[in-house]
Amino acid sequence: MQVRAYYILKNQNRVIQKQSDEIVRQNTELAIQNQMLYEANLERQQVIGVVSHDLKGPFNRIFALVQLMKLSKEKFSDEQQEYLKKINQISIDGLSMVSNLLDTRELDENQTAFKPEPVDVAVHLAAHVKNYVGLAEQKNITIQVQSPESLKAIVDVSYLNRIAENLISNALKFSSPGKNVVVSLKDSVDAAVLSIKDEGPGISVEDQNKLFKRFQKLSAKPTGGESSTGLGLSIVKTLTEKMGGKVWCESELGKGATFSVTLRKAP
């Protein structure tokens, strides 16, 4: 009986050792695969960084050249001026795409430092919206600001700028000529609420479930042939949450969309 028990125990130990060896082998393979994935991701991020930086310069030069040419627009025919508008839009789209790629890379690598400070968002927003008046006029869109004279919040100015840029440019991108875009700032009980409302095609319930996720392509298409990377809204969500706020969308098909962001009010 003792001999039989000895062989049973010996066999069990052999099985346990074999299982242990298999676990070690699998862990080793998993560690190698993880290292390969890390190196591949690092290389991808480096490629994105290099390409984005290399593209930003040419797009900036094209944009600046177009602005100079527009100063002498009387020298151009109507057809040439139309080409200038298209080149201008392409350069704006390119700069937006590059900015979103760089933002995504910096957020992934935690390189975007959060520097909160009390800012009069009402004053800052009124000045910021002026940057989009020319783009709105090109599409015959009216952009309006509805805001109190002063409303302070604790924000990172660079975060706030990127949030406003993505939401306003999206509103213009998906609006048809003759429509309105309203940028509003309201003082609620515990937060300042920034909202951008458009009169575009609206967003379906199915598409609303995709919002704020990376590289999501929605059924609605830009009305002026603009491009979209599907990164803007995910960046808005990340930056808003870093500032302690939240972002959401209210929309119905055929009735436009309103994107809202809460900002922590200054004492």
mmCIF file of C-alpha atoms in Angstrom:
data_model
loop_
_atom_site.group_PDB
_atom_site.id
_atom_site.type_symbol
_atom_site.label_atom_id
_atom_site.label_comp_id
_atom_site.label_asym_id
_atom_site.label_seq_id
_atom_site.Cartn_x
_atom_site.Cartn_y
_atom_site.Cartn_z
ATOM 1 C CA MET A 1 0.000 0.000 0.000
ATOM 2 C CA GLN A 2 2.834 2.365 0.890
ATOM 3 C CA VAL A 3 4.627 1.574 -2.359
ATOM 4 C CA ARG A 4 1.464 2.284 -4.348
ATOM 5 C CA ALA A 5 0.945 5.599 -2.528
ATOM 6 C CA TYR A 6 4.590 6.510 -3.208
ATOM 7 C CA TYR A 7 4.189 5.989 -6.970
ATOM 8 C CA ILE A 8 0.877 7.897 -7.022
ATOM 9 C CA LEU A 9 2.520 10.860 -5.228
ATOM 10 C CA LYS A 10 5.532 10.672 -7.512
ATOM 11 C CA ASN A 11 3.264 10.730 -10.568
ATOM 12 C CA GLN A 12 1.318 13.701 -9.198
ATOM 13 C CA ASN A 13 4.556 15.601 -8.578
ATOM 14 C CA ARG A 14 5.656 14.854 -12.136
ATOM 15 C CA VAL A 15 2.339 16.242 -13.471
ATOM 16 C CA ILE A 16 2.628 19.350 -11.259
ATOM 17 C CA GLN A 17 6.194 19.948 -12.402
ATOM 18 C CA LYS A 18 5.158 19.581 -16.037
ATOM 19 C CA GLN A 19 2.328 22.083 -15.529
ATOM 20 C CA SER A 20 4.708 24.437 -13.757
ATOM 21 C CA ASP A 21 7.194 24.232 -16.639
ATOM 22 C CA GLU A 22 4.366 24.938 -19.106
ATOM 23 C CA ILE A 23 3.280 28.003 -17.115
ATOM 24 C CA VAL A 24 6.849 29.315 -17.066
ATOM 25 C CA ARG A 25 7.109 28.771 -20.828
ATOM 26 C CA GLN A 26 3.830 30.574 -21.490
ATOM 27 C CA ASN A 27 4.803 33.460 -19.208
ATOM 28 C CA THR A 28 8.110 33.785 -21.045
ATOM 29 C CA GLU A 29 6.346 33.853 -24.423
ATOM 30 C CA LEU A 30 3.816 36.387 -23.092
ATOM 31 C CA ALA A 31 6.606 38.630 -21.811
ATOM 32 C CA ILE A 32 8.316 38.506 -25.223
ATOM 33 C CA GLN A 33 5.046 39.321 -27.009
ATOM 34 C CA ASN A 34 4.347 42.202 -24.611
ATOM 35 C CA GLN A 35 7.802 43.615 -25.228
ATOM 36 C CA MET A 36 7.310 43.362 -28.987
ATOM 37 C CA LEU A 37 3.926 45.121 -28.702
ATOM 38 C CA TYR A 38 5.474 47.858 -26.553
ATOM 39 C CA GLU A 39 8.278 48.429 -29.054
ATOM 40 C CA ALA A 40 5.831 48.425 -31.986
ATOM 41 C CA ASN A 41 3.580 50.948 -30.223
ATOM 42 C CA LEU A 42 6.567 53.116 -29.325
ATOM 43 C CA GLU A 43 7.723 53.066 -32.939
ATOM 44 C CA ARG A 44 4.195 53.934 -34.113
ATOM 45 C CA GLN A 45 4.037 56.900 -31.735
ATOM 46 C CA GLN A 46 7.455 58.100 -32.877
ATOM 47 C CA VAL A 47 6.434 57.844 -36.541
ATOM 48 C CA ILE A 48 3.225 59.788 -35.833
ATOM 49 C CA GLY A 49 5.231 62.449 -34.014
ATOM 50 C CA VAL A 50 7.821 62.843 -36.755
ATOM 51 C CA VAL A 51 5.302 62.834 -39.600
ATOM 52 C CA SER A 52 2.993 65.270 -37.801
ATOM 53 C CA HIS A 53 5.778 67.722 -37.062
ATOM 54 C CA ASP A 54 7.063 67.474 -40.625
ATOM 55 C CA LEU A 55 3.579 68.118 -42.027
ATOM 56 C CA LYS A 56 2.788 71.055 -39.756
ATOM 57 C CA GLY A 57 5.425 73.303 -41.333
ATOM 58 C CA PRO A 58 4.260 72.942 -44.964
ATOM 59 C CA PHE A 59 0.588 73.363 -44.018
ATOM 60 C CA ASN A 60 1.424 76.523 -42.064
ATOM 61 C CA ARG A 61 3.332 77.936 -45.033
ATOM 62 C CA ILE A 62 0.491 77.133 -47.433
ATOM 63 C CA PHE A 63 -2.004 78.761 -45.081
ATOM 64 C CA ALA A 64 0.155 81.892 -44.696
ATOM 65 C CA LEU A 65 0.688 82.135 -48.468
ATOM 66 C CA VAL A 66 -3.048 81.919 -49.113
ATOM 67 C CA GLN A 67 -3.696 84.728 -46.612
ATOM 68 C CA LEU A 68 -1.210 86.921 -48.476
ATOM 69 C CA MET A 69 -2.802 86.091 -51.821
ATOM 70 C CA LYS A 70 -6.270 86.906 -50.454
ATOM 71 C CA LEU A 71 -5.076 90.444 -49.702
ATOM 72 C CA SER A 72 -4.725 90.924 -53.460
ATOM 73 C CA LYS A 73 -7.917 89.119 -54.409
ATOM 74 C CA GLU A 74 -8.939 91.871 -56.827
ATOM 75 C CA LYS A 75 -6.145 90.629 -59.094
ATOM 76 C CA PHE A 76 -7.761 87.203 -59.363
ATOM 77 C CA SER A 77 -10.736 86.071 -61.384
ATOM 78 C CA ASP A 78 -13.794 84.582 -59.675
ATOM 79 C CA GLU A 79 -12.604 81.106 -60.619
ATOM 80 C CA GLN A 80 -9.132 81.734 -59.184
ATOM 81 C CA GLN A 81 -10.641 83.099 -55.978
ATOM 82 C CA GLU A 82 -12.697 79.930 -55.689
ATOM 83 C CA TYR A 83 -9.514 77.880 -55.988
ATOM 84 C CA LEU A 84 -7.951 80.019 -53.254
ATOM 85 C CA LYS A 85 -10.877 79.207 -50.980
ATOM 86 C CA LYS A 86 -10.398 75.503 -51.606
ATOM 87 C CA ILE A 87 -6.651 75.682 -50.947
ATOM 88 C CA ASN A 88 -7.354 77.643 -47.775
ATOM 89 C CA GLN A 89 -9.813 74.982 -46.585
ATOM 90 C CA ILE A 90 -7.369 72.186 -47.381
ATOM 91 C CA SER A 91 -4.627 73.895 -45.347
ATOM 92 C CA ILE A 92 -7.033 74.413 -42.413
ATOM 93 C CA ASP A 93 -8.091 70.749 -42.551
ATOM 94 C CA GLY A 94 -4.463 69.665 -42.694
ATOM 95 C CA LEU A 95 -3.472 71.781 -39.694
ATOM 96 C CA SER A 96 -6.463 70.494 -37.730
ATOM 97 C CA MET A 97 -5.577 66.886 -38.557
ATOM 98 C CA VAL A 98 -1.945 67.385 -37.530
ATOM 99 C CA SER A 99 -2.972 69.111 -34.285
ATOM 100 C CA ASN A 100 -5.321 66.261 -33.391
ATOM 101 C CA LEU A 101 -2.663 63.642 -34.106
ATOM 102 C CA LEU A 102 -0.137 65.499 -31.961
ATOM 103 C CA ASP A 103 -2.680 66.001 -29.180
ATOM 104 C CA THR A 104 -3.550 62.297 -29.189
ATOM 105 C CA ARG A 105 0.111 61.314 -29.015
ATOM 106 C CA GLU A 106 0.810 63.715 -26.148
ATOM 107 C CA LEU A 107 -2.233 62.510 -24.216
ATOM 108 C CA ASP A 108 -1.204 58.869 -24.709
ATOM 109 C CA GLU A 109 2.245 59.644 -23.375
ATOM 110 C CA ASN A 110 0.976 61.935 -20.584
ATOM 111 C CA GLN A 111 3.001 64.810 -21.989
ATOM 112 C CA THR A 112 0.130 67.303 -21.772
ATOM 113 C CA ALA A 113 0.707 69.053 -18.463
ATOM 114 C CA PHE A 114 -2.395 70.404 -16.731
ATOM 115 C CA LYS A 115 -1.924 74.037 -15.677
ATOM 116 C CA PRO A 116 -5.173 75.270 -14.109
ATOM 117 C CA GLU A 117 -5.722 78.974 -13.485
ATOM 118 C CA PRO A 118 -8.687 81.332 -13.029
ATOM 119 C CA VAL A 119 -9.679 82.660 -16.454
ATOM 120 C CA ASP A 120 -12.484 84.948 -17.539
ATOM 121 C CA VAL A 121 -13.928 82.450 -19.978
ATOM 122 C CA ALA A 122 -16.482 84.935 -21.327
ATOM 123 C CA VAL A 123 -13.794 87.388 -22.454
ATOM 124 C CA HIS A 124 -11.468 84.642 -23.685
ATOM 125 C CA LEU A 125 -14.215 82.913 -25.662
ATOM 126 C CA ALA A 126 -15.394 86.117 -27.369
ATOM 127 C CA ALA A 127 -11.848 86.731 -28.604
ATOM 128 C CA HIS A 128 -11.357 83.101 -29.632
ATOM 129 C CA VAL A 129 -14.532 82.907 -31.732
ATOM 130 C CA LYS A 130 -13.267 85.774 -33.910
ATOM 131 C CA ASN A 131 -10.759 83.304 -35.375
ATOM 132 C CA TYR A 132 -13.656 81.457 -37.022
ATOM 133 C CA VAL A 133 -15.567 84.384 -38.504
ATOM 134 C CA GLY A 134 -13.675 84.201 -41.818
ATOM 135 C CA LEU A 135 -14.163 80.430 -42.087
ATOM 136 C CA ALA A 136 -17.874 80.838 -41.325
ATOM 137 C CA GLU A 137 -18.232 83.562 -43.962
ATOM 138 C CA GLN A 138 -16.658 81.285 -46.584
ATOM 139 C CA LYS A 139 -19.552 78.859 -46.042
ATOM 140 C CA ASN A 140 -22.114 81.649 -45.621
ATOM 141 C CA ILE A 141 -22.695 80.568 -42.018
ATOM 142 C CA THR A 142 -23.499 83.015 -39.230
ATOM 143 C CA ILE A 143 -21.607 82.415 -35.990
ATOM 144 C CA GLN A 144 -23.018 84.018 -32.857
ATOM 145 C CA VAL A 145 -21.846 84.340 -29.258
ATOM 146 C CA GLN A 146 -24.285 84.389 -26.350
ATOM 147 C CA SER A 147 -22.471 85.000 -23.084
ATOM 148 C CA PRO A 148 -22.458 87.127 -19.941
ATOM 149 C CA GLU A 149 -19.892 89.928 -19.900
ATOM 150 C CA SER A 150 -17.779 88.078 -17.361
ATOM 151 C CA LEU A 151 -17.658 84.512 -16.039
ATOM 152 C CA LYS A 152 -14.537 83.055 -14.455
ATOM 153 C CA ALA A 153 -13.634 79.385 -14.338
ATOM 154 C CA ILE A 154 -10.620 77.295 -13.355
ATOM 155 C CA VAL A 155 -9.234 76.041 -16.658
ATOM 156 C CA ASP A 156 -6.066 75.261 -18.537
ATOM 157 C CA VAL A 157 -6.124 77.851 -21.340
ATOM 158 C CA SER A 158 -4.504 75.501 -23.865
ATOM 159 C CA TYR A 159 -7.067 72.788 -23.015
ATOM 160 C CA LEU A 160 -9.931 75.281 -23.335
ATOM 161 C CA ASN A 161 -8.636 76.462 -26.721
ATOM 162 C CA ARG A 162 -8.416 72.929 -28.107
ATOM 163 C CA ILE A 163 -11.900 72.079 -26.819
ATOM 164 C CA ALA A 164 -13.386 75.206 -28.405
ATOM 165 C CA GLU A 165 -11.464 74.673 -31.655
ATOM 166 C CA ASN A 166 -12.694 71.123 -32.107
ATOM 167 C CA LEU A 167 -16.320 71.844 -31.221
ATOM 168 C CA ILE A 168 -16.618 75.073 -33.249
ATOM 169 C CA SER A 169 -14.836 73.655 -36.304
ATOM 170 C CA ASN A 170 -17.081 70.568 -36.156
ATOM 171 C CA ALA A 171 -20.196 72.760 -36.014
ATOM 172 C CA LEU A 172 -19.029 74.702 -39.069
ATOM 173 C CA LYS A 173 -17.905 71.548 -40.834
ATOM 174 C CA PHE A 174 -21.314 69.869 -40.656
ATOM 175 C CA SER A 175 -23.459 72.973 -41.231
ATOM 176 C CA SER A 176 -24.894 73.924 -44.618
ATOM 177 C CA PRO A 177 -24.703 77.445 -46.096
ATOM 178 C CA GLY A 178 -27.230 79.868 -44.654
ATOM 179 C CA LYS A 179 -27.305 78.152 -41.244
ATOM 180 C CA ASN A 180 -26.339 79.443 -37.795
ATOM 181 C CA VAL A 181 -23.816 78.303 -35.212
ATOM 182 C CA VAL A 182 -24.339 79.574 -31.675
ATOM 183 C CA VAL A 183 -21.527 79.542 -29.110
ATOM 184 C CA SER A 184 -23.004 80.125 -25.665
ATOM 185 C CA LEU A 185 -21.667 80.363 -22.132
ATOM 186 C CA LYS A 186 -24.018 80.052 -19.167
ATOM 187 C CA ASP A 187 -23.577 80.410 -15.426
ATOM 188 C CA SER A 188 -25.162 77.430 -13.697
ATOM 189 C CA VAL A 189 -25.228 76.723 -9.959
ATOM 190 C CA ASP A 190 -21.902 74.904 -9.699
ATOM 191 C CA ALA A 191 -20.284 75.259 -13.135
ATOM 192 C CA ALA A 192 -19.830 77.365 -16.227
ATOM 193 C CA VAL A 193 -21.438 75.586 -19.196
ATOM 194 C CA LEU A 194 -19.959 76.082 -22.662
ATOM 195 C CA SER A 195 -22.267 74.970 -25.498
ATOM 196 C CA ILE A 196 -21.889 74.952 -29.269
ATOM 197 C CA LYS A 197 -25.142 74.540 -31.174
ATOM 198 C CA ASP A 198 -25.440 73.967 -34.904
ATOM 199 C CA GLU A 199 -28.292 73.588 -37.384
ATOM 200 C CA GLY A 200 -26.751 70.641 -39.168
ATOM 201 C CA PRO A 201 -28.295 67.253 -40.020
ATOM 202 C CA GLY A 202 -28.311 66.081 -36.417
ATOM 203 C CA ILE A 203 -26.872 62.852 -35.011
ATOM 204 C CA SER A 204 -28.704 59.527 -34.944
ATOM 205 C CA VAL A 205 -29.036 57.523 -31.733
ATOM 206 C CA GLU A 206 -26.709 54.899 -33.203
ATOM 207 C CA ASP A 207 -24.055 57.516 -33.974
ATOM 208 C CA GLN A 208 -24.446 59.135 -30.555
ATOM 209 C CA ASN A 209 -23.276 55.850 -29.025
ATOM 210 C CA LYS A 210 -20.046 56.225 -31.026
ATOM 211 C CA LEU A 211 -19.329 59.804 -29.984
ATOM 212 C CA PHE A 212 -16.158 60.634 -28.050
ATOM 213 C CA LYS A 213 -14.444 57.418 -29.168
ATOM 214 C CA ARG A 214 -11.340 57.501 -31.350
ATOM 215 C CA PHE A 215 -11.478 57.151 -35.129
ATOM 216 C CA GLN A 216 -15.269 56.934 -35.227
ATOM 217 C CA LYS A 217 -16.801 57.818 -38.575
ATOM 218 C CA LEU A 218 -20.377 59.055 -38.332
ATOM 219 C CA SER A 219 -23.069 58.845 -40.998
ATOM 220 C CA ALA A 220 -23.259 62.663 -41.307
ATOM 221 C CA LYS A 221 -20.758 64.056 -43.816
ATOM 222 C CA PRO A 222 -19.026 67.465 -43.874
ATOM 223 C CA THR A 223 -20.935 69.856 -46.123
ATOM 224 C CA GLY A 224 -17.941 71.544 -47.739
ATOM 225 C CA GLY A 225 -15.721 68.573 -48.538
ATOM 226 C CA GLU A 226 -13.751 68.978 -45.310
ATOM 227 C CA SER A 227 -11.854 66.033 -43.896
ATOM 228 C CA SER A 228 -12.326 64.369 -40.523
ATOM 229 C CA THR A 229 -9.921 62.165 -38.549
ATOM 230 C CA GLY A 230 -12.461 61.032 -35.958
ATOM 231 C CA LEU A 231 -10.158 62.221 -33.165
ATOM 232 C CA GLY A 232 -11.546 65.644 -32.269
ATOM 233 C CA LEU A 233 -14.358 64.587 -29.945
ATOM 234 C CA SER A 234 -12.232 62.022 -28.114
ATOM 235 C CA ILE A 235 -9.686 64.795 -27.433
ATOM 236 C CA VAL A 236 -12.492 67.088 -26.198
ATOM 237 C CA LYS A 237 -13.653 64.385 -23.766
ATOM 238 C CA THR A 238 -10.160 63.668 -22.433
ATOM 239 C CA LEU A 239 -9.240 67.331 -21.931
ATOM 240 C CA THR A 240 -12.600 68.152 -20.348
ATOM 241 C CA GLU A 241 -12.289 65.312 -17.861
ATOM 242 C CA LYS A 242 -8.718 66.332 -17.023
ATOM 243 C CA MET A 243 -10.164 69.699 -15.965
ATOM 244 C CA GLY A 244 -12.794 67.983 -13.802
ATOM 245 C CA GLY A 245 -15.693 68.607 -16.179
ATOM 246 C CA LYS A 246 -17.959 66.541 -18.378
ATOM 247 C CA VAL A 247 -19.091 66.689 -21.995
ATOM 248 C CA TRP A 248 -22.290 65.519 -23.645
ATOM 249 C CA CYS A 249 -24.349 65.881 -26.810
ATOM 250 C CA GLU A 250 -28.031 66.581 -27.355
ATOM 251 C CA SER A 251 -29.313 65.940 -30.855
ATOM 252 C CA GLU A 252 -32.150 64.720 -33.037
ATOM 253 C CA LEU A 253 -31.983 63.880 -36.715
ATOM 254 C CA GLY A 254 -32.852 66.918 -38.775
ATOM 255 C CA LYS A 255 -32.670 69.263 -35.776
ATOM 256 C CA GLY A 256 -28.960 69.934 -35.416
ATOM 257 C CA ALA A 257 -26.744 69.124 -32.450
ATOM 258 C CA THR A 258 -25.603 70.830 -29.265
ATOM 259 C CA PHE A 259 -22.330 69.860 -27.594
ATOM 260 C CA SER A 260 -21.897 71.079 -24.030
ATOM 261 C CA VAL A 261 -18.940 71.147 -21.652
ATOM 262 C CA THR A 262 -18.911 71.991 -17.944
ATOM 263 C CA LEU A 263 -16.068 74.071 -16.496
ATOM 264 C CA ARG A 264 -15.361 74.422 -12.775
ATOM 265 C CA LYS A 265 -16.233 77.960 -11.685
ATOM 266 C CA ALA A 266 -13.616 80.066 -9.947
ATOM 267 C CA PRO A 267 -14.389 81.017 -6.325
#
